[in-house]
CSV table of C-alpha atoms and ligand atoms in Angstrom, one decimal:
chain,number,residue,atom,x,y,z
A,14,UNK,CA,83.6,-13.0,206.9
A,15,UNK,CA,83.1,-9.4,206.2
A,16,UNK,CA,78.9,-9.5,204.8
A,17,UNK,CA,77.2,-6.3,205.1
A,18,UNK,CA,74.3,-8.4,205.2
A,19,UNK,CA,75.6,-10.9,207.9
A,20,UNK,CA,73.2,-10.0,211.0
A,21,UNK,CA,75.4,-9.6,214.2
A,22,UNK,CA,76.2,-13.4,214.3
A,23,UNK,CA,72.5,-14.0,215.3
A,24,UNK,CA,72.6,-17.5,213.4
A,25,UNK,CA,76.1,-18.2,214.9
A,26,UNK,CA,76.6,-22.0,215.2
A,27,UNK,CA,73.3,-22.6,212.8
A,28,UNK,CA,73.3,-24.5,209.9
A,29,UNK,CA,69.3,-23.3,209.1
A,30,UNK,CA,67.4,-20.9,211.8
A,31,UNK,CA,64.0,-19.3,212.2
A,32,UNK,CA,64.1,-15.9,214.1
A,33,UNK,CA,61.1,-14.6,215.7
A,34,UNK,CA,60.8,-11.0,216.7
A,35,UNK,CA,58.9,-10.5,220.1
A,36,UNK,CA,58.5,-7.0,219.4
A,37,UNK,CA,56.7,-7.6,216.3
A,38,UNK,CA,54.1,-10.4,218.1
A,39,UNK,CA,54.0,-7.4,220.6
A,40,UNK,CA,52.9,-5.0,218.2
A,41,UNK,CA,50.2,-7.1,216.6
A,42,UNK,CA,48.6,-8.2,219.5
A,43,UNK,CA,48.1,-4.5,220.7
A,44,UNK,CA,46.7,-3.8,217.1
A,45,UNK,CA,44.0,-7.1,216.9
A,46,UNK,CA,43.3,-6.1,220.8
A,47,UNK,CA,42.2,-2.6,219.8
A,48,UNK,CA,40.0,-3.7,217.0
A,49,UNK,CA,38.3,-6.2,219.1
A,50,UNK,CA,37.7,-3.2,221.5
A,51,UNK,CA,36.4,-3.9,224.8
A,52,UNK,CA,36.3,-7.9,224.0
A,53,UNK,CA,38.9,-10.2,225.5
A,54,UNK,CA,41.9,-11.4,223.5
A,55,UNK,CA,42.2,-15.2,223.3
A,56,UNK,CA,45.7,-16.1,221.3
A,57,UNK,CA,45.5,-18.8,219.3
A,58,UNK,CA,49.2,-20.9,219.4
A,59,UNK,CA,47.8,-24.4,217.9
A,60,UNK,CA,50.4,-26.3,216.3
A,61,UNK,CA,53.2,-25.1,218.1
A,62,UNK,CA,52.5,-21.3,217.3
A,63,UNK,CA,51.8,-21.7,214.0
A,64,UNK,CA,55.3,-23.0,213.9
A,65,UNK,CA,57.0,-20.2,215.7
A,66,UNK,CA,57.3,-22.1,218.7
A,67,UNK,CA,54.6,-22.3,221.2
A,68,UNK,CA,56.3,-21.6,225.0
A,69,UNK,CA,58.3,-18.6,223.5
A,70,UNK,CA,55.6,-16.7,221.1
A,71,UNK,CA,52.4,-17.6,224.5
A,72,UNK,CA,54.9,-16.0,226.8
A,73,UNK,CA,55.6,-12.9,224.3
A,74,UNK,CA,51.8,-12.6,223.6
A,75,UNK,CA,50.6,-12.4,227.4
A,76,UNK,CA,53.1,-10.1,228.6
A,77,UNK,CA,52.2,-8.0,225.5
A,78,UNK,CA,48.4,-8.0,226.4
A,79,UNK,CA,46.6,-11.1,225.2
A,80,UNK,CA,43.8,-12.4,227.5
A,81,UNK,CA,44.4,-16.3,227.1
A,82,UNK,CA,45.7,-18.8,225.4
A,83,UNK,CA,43.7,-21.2,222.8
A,84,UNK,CA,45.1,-24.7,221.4
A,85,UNK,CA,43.3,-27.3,220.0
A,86,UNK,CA,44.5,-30.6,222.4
A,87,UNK,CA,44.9,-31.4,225.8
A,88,UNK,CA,49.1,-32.1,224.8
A,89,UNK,CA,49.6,-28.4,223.4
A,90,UNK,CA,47.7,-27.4,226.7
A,91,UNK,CA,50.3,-29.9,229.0
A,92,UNK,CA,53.0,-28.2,227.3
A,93,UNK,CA,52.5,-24.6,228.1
A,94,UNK,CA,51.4,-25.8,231.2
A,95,UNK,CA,54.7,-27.3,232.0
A,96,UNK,CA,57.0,-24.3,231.0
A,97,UNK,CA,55.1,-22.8,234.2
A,98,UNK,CA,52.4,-20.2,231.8
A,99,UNK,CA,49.3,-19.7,234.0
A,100,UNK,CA,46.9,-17.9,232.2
A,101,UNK,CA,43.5,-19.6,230.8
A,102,UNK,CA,43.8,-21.9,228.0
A,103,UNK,CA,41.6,-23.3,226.4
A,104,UNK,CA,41.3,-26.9,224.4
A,105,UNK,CA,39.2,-25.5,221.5
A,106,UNK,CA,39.1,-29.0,220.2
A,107,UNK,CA,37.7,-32.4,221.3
A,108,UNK,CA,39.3,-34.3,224.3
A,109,UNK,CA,38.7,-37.9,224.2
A,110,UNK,CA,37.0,-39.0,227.6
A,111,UNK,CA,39.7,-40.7,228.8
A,112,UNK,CA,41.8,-37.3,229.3
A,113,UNK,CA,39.1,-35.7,232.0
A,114,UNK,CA,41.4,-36.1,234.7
A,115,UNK,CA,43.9,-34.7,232.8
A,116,UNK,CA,42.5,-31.4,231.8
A,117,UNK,CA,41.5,-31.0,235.2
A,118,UNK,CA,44.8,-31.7,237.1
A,119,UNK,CA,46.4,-29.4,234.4
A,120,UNK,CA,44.0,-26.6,234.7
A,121,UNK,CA,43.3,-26.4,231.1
A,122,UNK,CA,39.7,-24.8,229.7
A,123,UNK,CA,37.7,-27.5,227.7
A,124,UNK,CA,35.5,-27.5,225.2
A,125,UNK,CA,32.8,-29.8,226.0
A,126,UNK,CA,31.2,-31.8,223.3
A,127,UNK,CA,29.1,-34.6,225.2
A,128,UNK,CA,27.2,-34.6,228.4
A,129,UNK,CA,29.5,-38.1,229.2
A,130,UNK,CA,32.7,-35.8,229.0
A,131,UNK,CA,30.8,-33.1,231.0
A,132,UNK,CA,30.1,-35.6,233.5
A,133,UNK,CA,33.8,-37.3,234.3
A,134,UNK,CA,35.4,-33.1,233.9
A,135,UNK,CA,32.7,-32.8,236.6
A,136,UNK,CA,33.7,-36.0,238.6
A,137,UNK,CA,37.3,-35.1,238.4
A,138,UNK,CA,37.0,-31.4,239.4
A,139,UNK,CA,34.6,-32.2,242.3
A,140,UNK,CA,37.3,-34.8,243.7
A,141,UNK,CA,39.9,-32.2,243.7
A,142,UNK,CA,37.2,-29.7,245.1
A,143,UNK,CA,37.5,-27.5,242.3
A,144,UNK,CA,34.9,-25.5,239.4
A,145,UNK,CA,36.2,-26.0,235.8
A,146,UNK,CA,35.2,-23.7,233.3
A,147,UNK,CA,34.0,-24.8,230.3
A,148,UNK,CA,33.0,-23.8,227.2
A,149,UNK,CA,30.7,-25.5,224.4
A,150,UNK,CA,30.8,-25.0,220.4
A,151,UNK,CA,28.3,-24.8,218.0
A,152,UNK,CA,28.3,-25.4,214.7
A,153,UNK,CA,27.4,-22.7,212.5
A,154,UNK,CA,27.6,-23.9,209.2
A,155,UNK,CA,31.1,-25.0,208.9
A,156,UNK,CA,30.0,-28.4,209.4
A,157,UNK,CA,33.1,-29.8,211.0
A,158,UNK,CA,33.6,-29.7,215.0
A,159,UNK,CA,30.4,-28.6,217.5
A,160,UNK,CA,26.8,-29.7,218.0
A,161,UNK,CA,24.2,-28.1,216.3
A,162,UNK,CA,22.2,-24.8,218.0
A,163,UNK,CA,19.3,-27.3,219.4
A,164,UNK,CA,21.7,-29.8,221.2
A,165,UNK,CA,24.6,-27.3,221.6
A,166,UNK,CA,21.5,-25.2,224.3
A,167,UNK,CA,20.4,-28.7,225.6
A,168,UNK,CA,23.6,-29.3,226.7
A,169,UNK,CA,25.2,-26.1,227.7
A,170,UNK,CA,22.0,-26.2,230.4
A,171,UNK,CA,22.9,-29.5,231.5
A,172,UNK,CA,26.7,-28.6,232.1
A,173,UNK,CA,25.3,-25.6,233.9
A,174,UNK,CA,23.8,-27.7,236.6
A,175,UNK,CA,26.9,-30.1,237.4
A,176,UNK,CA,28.6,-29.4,240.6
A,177,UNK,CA,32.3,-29.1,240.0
A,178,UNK,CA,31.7,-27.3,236.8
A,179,UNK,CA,31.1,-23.4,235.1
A,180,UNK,CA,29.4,-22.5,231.9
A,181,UNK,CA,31.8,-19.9,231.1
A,182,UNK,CA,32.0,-19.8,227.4
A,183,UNK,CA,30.0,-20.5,223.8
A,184,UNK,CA,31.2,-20.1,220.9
A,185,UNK,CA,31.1,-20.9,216.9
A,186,UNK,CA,33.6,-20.8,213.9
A,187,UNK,CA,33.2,-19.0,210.9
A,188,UNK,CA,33.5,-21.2,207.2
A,189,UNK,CA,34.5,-17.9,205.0
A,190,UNK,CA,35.1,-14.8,207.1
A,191,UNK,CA,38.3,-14.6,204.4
A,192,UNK,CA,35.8,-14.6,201.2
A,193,UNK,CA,35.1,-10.9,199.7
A,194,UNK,CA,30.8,-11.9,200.1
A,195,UNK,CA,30.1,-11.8,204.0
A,196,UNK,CA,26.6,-13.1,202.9
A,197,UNK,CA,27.2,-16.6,205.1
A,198,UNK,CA,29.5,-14.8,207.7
A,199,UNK,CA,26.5,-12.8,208.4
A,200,UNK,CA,23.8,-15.9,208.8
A,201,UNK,CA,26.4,-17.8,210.8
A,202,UNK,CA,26.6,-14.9,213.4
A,203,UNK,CA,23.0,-14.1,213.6
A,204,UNK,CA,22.4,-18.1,214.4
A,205,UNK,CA,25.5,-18.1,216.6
A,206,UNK,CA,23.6,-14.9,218.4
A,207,UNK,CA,20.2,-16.8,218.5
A,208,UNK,CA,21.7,-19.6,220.6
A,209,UNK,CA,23.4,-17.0,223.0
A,210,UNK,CA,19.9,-15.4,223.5
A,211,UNK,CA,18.7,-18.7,225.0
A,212,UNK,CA,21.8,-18.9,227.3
A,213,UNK,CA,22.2,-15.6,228.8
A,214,UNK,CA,24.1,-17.1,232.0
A,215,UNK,CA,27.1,-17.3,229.6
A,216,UNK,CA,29.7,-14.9,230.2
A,217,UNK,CA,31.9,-15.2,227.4
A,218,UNK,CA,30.5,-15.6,223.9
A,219,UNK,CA,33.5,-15.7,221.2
A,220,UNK,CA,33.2,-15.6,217.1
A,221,UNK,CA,35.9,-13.9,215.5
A,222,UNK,CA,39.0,-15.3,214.2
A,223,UNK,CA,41.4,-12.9,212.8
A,224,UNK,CA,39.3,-12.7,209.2
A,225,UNK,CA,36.2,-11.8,210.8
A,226,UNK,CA,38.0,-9.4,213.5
A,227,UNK,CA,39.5,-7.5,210.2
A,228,UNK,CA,36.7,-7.5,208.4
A,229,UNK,CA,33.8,-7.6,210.9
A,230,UNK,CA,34.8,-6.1,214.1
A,231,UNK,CA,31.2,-5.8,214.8
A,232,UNK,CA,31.7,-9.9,215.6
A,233,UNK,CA,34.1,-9.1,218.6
A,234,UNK,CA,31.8,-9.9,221.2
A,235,UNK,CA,33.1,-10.5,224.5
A,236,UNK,CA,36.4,-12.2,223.4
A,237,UNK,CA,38.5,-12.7,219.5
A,238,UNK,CA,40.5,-15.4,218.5
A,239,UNK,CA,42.9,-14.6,216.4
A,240,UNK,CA,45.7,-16.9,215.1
A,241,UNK,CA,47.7,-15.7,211.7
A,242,UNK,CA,47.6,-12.5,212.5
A,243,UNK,CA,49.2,-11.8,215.9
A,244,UNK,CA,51.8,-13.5,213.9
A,245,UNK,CA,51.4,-11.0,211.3
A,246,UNK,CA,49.9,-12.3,208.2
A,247,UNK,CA,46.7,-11.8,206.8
A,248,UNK,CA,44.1,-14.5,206.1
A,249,UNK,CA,43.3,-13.8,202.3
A,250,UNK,CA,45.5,-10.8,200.2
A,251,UNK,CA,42.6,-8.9,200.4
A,252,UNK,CA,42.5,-7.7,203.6
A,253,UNK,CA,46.9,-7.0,203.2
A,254,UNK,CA,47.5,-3.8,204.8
A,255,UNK,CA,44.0,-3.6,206.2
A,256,UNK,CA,45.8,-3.4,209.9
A,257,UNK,CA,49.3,-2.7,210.0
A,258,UNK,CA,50.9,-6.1,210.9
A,259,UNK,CA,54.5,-7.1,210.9
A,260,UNK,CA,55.4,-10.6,210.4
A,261,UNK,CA,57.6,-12.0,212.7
A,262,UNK,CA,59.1,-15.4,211.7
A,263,UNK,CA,62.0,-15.0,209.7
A,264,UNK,CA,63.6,-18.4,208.1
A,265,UNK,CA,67.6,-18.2,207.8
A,266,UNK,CA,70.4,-19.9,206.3
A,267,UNK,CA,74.0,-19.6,205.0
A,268,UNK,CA,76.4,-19.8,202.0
A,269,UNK,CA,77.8,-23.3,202.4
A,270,UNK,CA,80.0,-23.8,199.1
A,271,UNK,CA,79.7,-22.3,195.9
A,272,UNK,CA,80.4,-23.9,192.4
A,273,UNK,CA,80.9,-22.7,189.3
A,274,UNK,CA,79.1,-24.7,186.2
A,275,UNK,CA,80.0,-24.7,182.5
A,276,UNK,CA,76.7,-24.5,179.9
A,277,UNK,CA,74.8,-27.6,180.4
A,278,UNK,CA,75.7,-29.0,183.7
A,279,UNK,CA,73.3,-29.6,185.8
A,280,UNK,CA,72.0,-29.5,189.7
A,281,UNK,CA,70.6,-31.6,192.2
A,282,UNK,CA,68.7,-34.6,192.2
A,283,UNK,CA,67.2,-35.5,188.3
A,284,UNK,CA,69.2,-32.5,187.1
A,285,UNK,CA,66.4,-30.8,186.3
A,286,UNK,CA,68.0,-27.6,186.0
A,287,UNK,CA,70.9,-27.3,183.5
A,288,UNK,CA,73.5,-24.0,183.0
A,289,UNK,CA,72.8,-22.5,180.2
A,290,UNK,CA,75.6,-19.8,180.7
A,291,UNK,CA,78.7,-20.5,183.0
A,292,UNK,CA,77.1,-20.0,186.1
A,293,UNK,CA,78.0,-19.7,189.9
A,294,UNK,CA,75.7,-21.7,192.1
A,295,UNK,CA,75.4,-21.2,196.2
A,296,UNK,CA,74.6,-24.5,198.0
A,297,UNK,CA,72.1,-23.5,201.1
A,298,UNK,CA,71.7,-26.3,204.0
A,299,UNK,CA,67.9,-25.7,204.3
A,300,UNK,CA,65.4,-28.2,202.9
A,301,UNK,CA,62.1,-29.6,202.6
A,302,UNK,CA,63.2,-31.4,206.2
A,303,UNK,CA,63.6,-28.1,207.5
A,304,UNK,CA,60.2,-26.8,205.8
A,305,UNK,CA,60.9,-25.5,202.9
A,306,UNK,CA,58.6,-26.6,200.6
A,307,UNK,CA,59.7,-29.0,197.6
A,308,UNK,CA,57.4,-27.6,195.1
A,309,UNK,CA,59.5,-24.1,195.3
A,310,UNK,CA,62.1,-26.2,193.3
A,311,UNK,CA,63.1,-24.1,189.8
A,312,UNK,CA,60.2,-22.4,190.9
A,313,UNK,CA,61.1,-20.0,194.3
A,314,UNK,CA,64.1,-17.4,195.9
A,315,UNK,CA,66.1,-16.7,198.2
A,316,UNK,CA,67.6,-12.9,199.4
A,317,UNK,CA,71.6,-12.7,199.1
A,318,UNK,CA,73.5,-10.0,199.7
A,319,UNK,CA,70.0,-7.8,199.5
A,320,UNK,CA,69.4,-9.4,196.2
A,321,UNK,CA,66.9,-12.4,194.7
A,322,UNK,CA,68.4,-15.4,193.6
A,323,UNK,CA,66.3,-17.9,191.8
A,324,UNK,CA,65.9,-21.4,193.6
A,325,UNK,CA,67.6,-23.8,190.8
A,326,UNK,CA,67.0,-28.2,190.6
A,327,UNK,CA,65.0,-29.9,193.0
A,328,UNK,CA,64.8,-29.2,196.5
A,329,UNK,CA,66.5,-32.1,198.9
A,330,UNK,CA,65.8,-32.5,202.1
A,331,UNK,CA,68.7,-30.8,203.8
A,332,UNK,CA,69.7,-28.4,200.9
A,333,UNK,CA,69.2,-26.3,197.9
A,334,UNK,CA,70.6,-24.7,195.2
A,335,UNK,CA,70.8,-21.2,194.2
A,336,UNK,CA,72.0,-19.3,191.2
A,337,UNK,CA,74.0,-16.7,192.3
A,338,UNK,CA,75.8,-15.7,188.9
A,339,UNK,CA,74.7,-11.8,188.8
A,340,UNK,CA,75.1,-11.4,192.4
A,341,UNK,CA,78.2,-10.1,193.3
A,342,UNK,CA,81.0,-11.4,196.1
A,343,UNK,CA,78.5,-13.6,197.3
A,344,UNK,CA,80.8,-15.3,199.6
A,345,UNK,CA,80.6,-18.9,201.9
A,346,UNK,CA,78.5,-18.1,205.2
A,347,UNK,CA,77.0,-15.5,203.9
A,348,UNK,CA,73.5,-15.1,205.2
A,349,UNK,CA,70.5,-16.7,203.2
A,350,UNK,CA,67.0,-15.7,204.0
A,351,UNK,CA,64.1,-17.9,202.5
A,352,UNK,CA,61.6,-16.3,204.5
A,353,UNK,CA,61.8,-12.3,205.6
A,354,UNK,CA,63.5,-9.4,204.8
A,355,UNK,CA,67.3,-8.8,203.6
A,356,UNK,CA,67.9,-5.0,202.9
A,357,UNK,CA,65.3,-3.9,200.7
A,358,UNK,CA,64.3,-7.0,199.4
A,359,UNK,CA,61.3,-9.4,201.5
A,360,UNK,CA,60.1,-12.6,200.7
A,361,UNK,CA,56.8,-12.7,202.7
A,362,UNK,CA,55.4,-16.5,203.7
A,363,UNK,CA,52.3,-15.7,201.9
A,364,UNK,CA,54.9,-15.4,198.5
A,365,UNK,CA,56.3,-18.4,199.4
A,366,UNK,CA,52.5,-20.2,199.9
A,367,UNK,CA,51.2,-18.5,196.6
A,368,UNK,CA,54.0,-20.1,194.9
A,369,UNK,CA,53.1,-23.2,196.6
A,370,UNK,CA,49.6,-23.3,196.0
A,371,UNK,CA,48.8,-23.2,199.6
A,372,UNK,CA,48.2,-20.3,202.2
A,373,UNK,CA,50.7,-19.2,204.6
A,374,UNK,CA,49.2,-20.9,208.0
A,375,UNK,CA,50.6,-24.5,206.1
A,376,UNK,CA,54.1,-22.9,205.1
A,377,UNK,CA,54.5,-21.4,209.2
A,378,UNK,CA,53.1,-25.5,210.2
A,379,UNK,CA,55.5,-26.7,207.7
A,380,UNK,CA,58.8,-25.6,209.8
A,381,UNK,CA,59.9,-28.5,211.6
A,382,UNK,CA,61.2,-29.1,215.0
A,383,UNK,CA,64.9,-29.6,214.4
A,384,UNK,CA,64.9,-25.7,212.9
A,385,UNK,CA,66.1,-23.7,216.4
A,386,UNK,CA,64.0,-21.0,216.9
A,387,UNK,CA,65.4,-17.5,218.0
A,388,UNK,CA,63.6,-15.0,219.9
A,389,UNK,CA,64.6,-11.8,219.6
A,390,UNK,CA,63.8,-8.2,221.1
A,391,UNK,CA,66.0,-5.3,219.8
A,392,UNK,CA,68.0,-7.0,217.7
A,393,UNK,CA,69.3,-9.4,219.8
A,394,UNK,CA,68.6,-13.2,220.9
A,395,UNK,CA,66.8,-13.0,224.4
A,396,UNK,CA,65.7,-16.8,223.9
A,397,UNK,CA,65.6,-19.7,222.0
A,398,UNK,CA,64.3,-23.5,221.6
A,399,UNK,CA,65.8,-26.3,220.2
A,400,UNK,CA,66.0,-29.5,219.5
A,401,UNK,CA,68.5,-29.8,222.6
A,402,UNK,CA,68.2,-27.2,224.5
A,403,UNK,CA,63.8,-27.6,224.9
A,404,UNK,CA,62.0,-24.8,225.7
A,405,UNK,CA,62.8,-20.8,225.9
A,406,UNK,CA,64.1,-19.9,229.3
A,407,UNK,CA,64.8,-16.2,229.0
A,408,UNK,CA,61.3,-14.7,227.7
A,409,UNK,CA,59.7,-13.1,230.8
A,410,UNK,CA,56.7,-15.0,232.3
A,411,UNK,CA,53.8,-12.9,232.8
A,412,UNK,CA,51.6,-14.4,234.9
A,413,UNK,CA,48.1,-13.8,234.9
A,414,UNK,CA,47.9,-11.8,238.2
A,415,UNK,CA,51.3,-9.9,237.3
A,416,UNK,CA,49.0,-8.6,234.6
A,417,UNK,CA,45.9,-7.6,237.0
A,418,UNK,CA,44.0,-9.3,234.3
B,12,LIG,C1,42.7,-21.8,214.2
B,12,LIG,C2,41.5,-21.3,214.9
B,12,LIG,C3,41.4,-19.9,215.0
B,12,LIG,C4,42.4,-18.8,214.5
B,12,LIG,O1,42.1,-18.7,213.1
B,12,LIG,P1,43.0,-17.6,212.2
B,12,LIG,O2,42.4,-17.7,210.9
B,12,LIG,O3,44.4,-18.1,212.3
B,12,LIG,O4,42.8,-16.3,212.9
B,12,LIG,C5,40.3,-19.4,215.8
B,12,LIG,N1,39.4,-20.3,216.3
B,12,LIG,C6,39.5,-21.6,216.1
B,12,LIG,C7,38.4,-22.5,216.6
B,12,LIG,C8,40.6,-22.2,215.4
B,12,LIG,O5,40.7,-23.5,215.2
């Protein structure tokens, strides 16, 4: 195979592969961390990295300067816990009582959100002779997870006063930091800042999700949260190219067959796409089982040879179709990118979630887990996860103290 565009053999031995550039993650953490300036950095990998793979993109992120680590259940915690990371994560969401021991044996950072959960973390920490941080959440005004200002105080002072237990953080989450009116962004932090008045004991008070850190640094505090954008996207197009963040999830496939179609033959499943012209079509193993969304069928593209080639027929689950009739020498194993760039030519996710109707974070979530992911620094695969081969084992672990943090 003699592609310009083949990469050097990164995909080798893949039918469909995401590639993940470190240096990129790196490069965005070191942006959001400056704009939060003095505040802490708190990386948000929920759902396994927004799809980019949780071990590989938390190790990338510490040693490139985050602070700690959030997820939003006590299993995303185990699992980062168990490819040896150290630094402070914490369980933004709510742990079911029956996982105290758990989060205590694991070293993970809840979020409290009863005085009874309070109660066995304390139990379970003071058996093991240990002080658990916690943190508590109120709710703002996006009406979904946290107690209200009045009970949020009531119970933050009551955690404060169990042995085997450390009010270390309050927090709150913004409903429309990506909207263009900051009207409600604005309340929600002055009632967020009320509440922290009447704890002052608190050392780490924490707002700012990657909209608000954008668009209202001001909300930084004493630690950000960001999520979409250490991975380089931006939460609403408005606020594109308001820091300059790479993306760093590429999505990757090859040339398996090519046909050629006379006028009105048709492809896939329902032939909903017919040739109106005798037409060349490239068959891609990557489908909706892989995470590419089935509503890009007749509808998205693909990059070839540096070029756009419209998605044609229904998506399958393993496969698509492309027409690849004004591309020339397009050849079998050639490399397909349905997310990223190819030459000149990028299809960002946020395309590819327009297109959908959706926002990028679902079209990152969408990815699924038999899709290996490759890490790569300079050009080159320094790690990857799979299906079979588990997690990353050649991304360097900094450890908290490595760090000085
Ligand atoms: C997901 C999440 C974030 C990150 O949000 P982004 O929009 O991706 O920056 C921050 N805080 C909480 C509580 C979250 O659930």
């Amino acid at each position: 195979m003699t592609s310009s565009h083949q990469p050097e053999g990164l995909g080798d031995g893949h039918r469909t592969w995401v590639e993940v550039d470190l240096e990129a993650l790196a490069h965005n953490v070191r942006y959001l961390k400056a704009r939060g300036g003095r505040a802490q950095l708190l990386a948000v990998v929920k759902a396994n990295g927004y799809g980019h793979g949780a071990v590989g993109v938390s190790r990338a992120l510490l040693a490139a300067g985050a602070d700690r680590l959030g997820v939003i259940g006590v299993e995303e915690g185990e699992q980062l816990r168990r490819a040896g990371i150290t630094a402070p994560v914490l369980v933004m969401g709510y742990t079911p009582l029956s996982q105290a021991e758990k989060v205590v044996e694991l070293s993970l950072t809840p979020t409290v959100s009863s005085y009874q959960l309070g109660l066995a973390l304390a139990r379970a920490a003071a058996r093991r002779g240990r002080t658990l941080p916690v943190h508590v959440k109120v709710d703002t005004g996006l009406n979904r997870f946290g107690l209200p200002p009045r009970e949020a105080i009531a119970l933050a002072r009551a955690l404060a006063t169990l042995p085997g237990l450390r009010m270390e953080g309050l927090f709150s989450h913004f409903a429309c930091a990506d909207e263009e009116d900051q009207g409600y962004t604005q309340q929600q932090y002055r009632d967020f800042l009320a509440v922290a008045q009447q704890l002052p004991g608190v050392p780490i008070r924490h707002v700012a999700n990657t909209a608000a850190l954008l668009r209202l640094p001001e909300t930084a505090l004493d630690m950000v949260r960001p999520g979409i954008g250490l991975y380089g996207c931006y939460p609403a197009p408005q606020m594109a190219g308001c820091l300059p963040l790479r993306p760093a999830l590429s999505l990757k496939s090859r040339v398996a067959r090519l046909t050629a179609l006379a006028p009105g033959q048709g492809v896939s499943y329902g032939l909903t796409w017919r040739a109106s012209r005798p037409s060349l079509i490239a068959l891609v193993m990557c489908g909706y089982g892989d995470g590419l969304p089935r509503a890009l069928s007749n509808r998205g593209f693909v990059l070839i040879r540096g070029r756009r080639a419209p998605i044609v027929g229904r998506v399958c689950m393993d496969m698509c179709m492309v027409d690849v009739t004004d591309i020339t020498d397009v050849a079998v194993g050639d490399e397909v990118v349905l997310i990223g760039r190819q030459g000149d030519e990028v299809i960002s996710a946020e395309e590819v979630a327009a297109l959908c109707g959706t926002i990028s974070y679902e079209i990152f979530c969408g990815i699924t887990a038999r899709v290996p992911r490759l890490y790569l620094r300079g050009g080159y695969v320094v790690a990857q996860e799979s299906l079979t081969e588990g997690p990353p084992q050649g991304i360097p672990l900094a450890t908290h103290q490595e760090r000085g943090a």
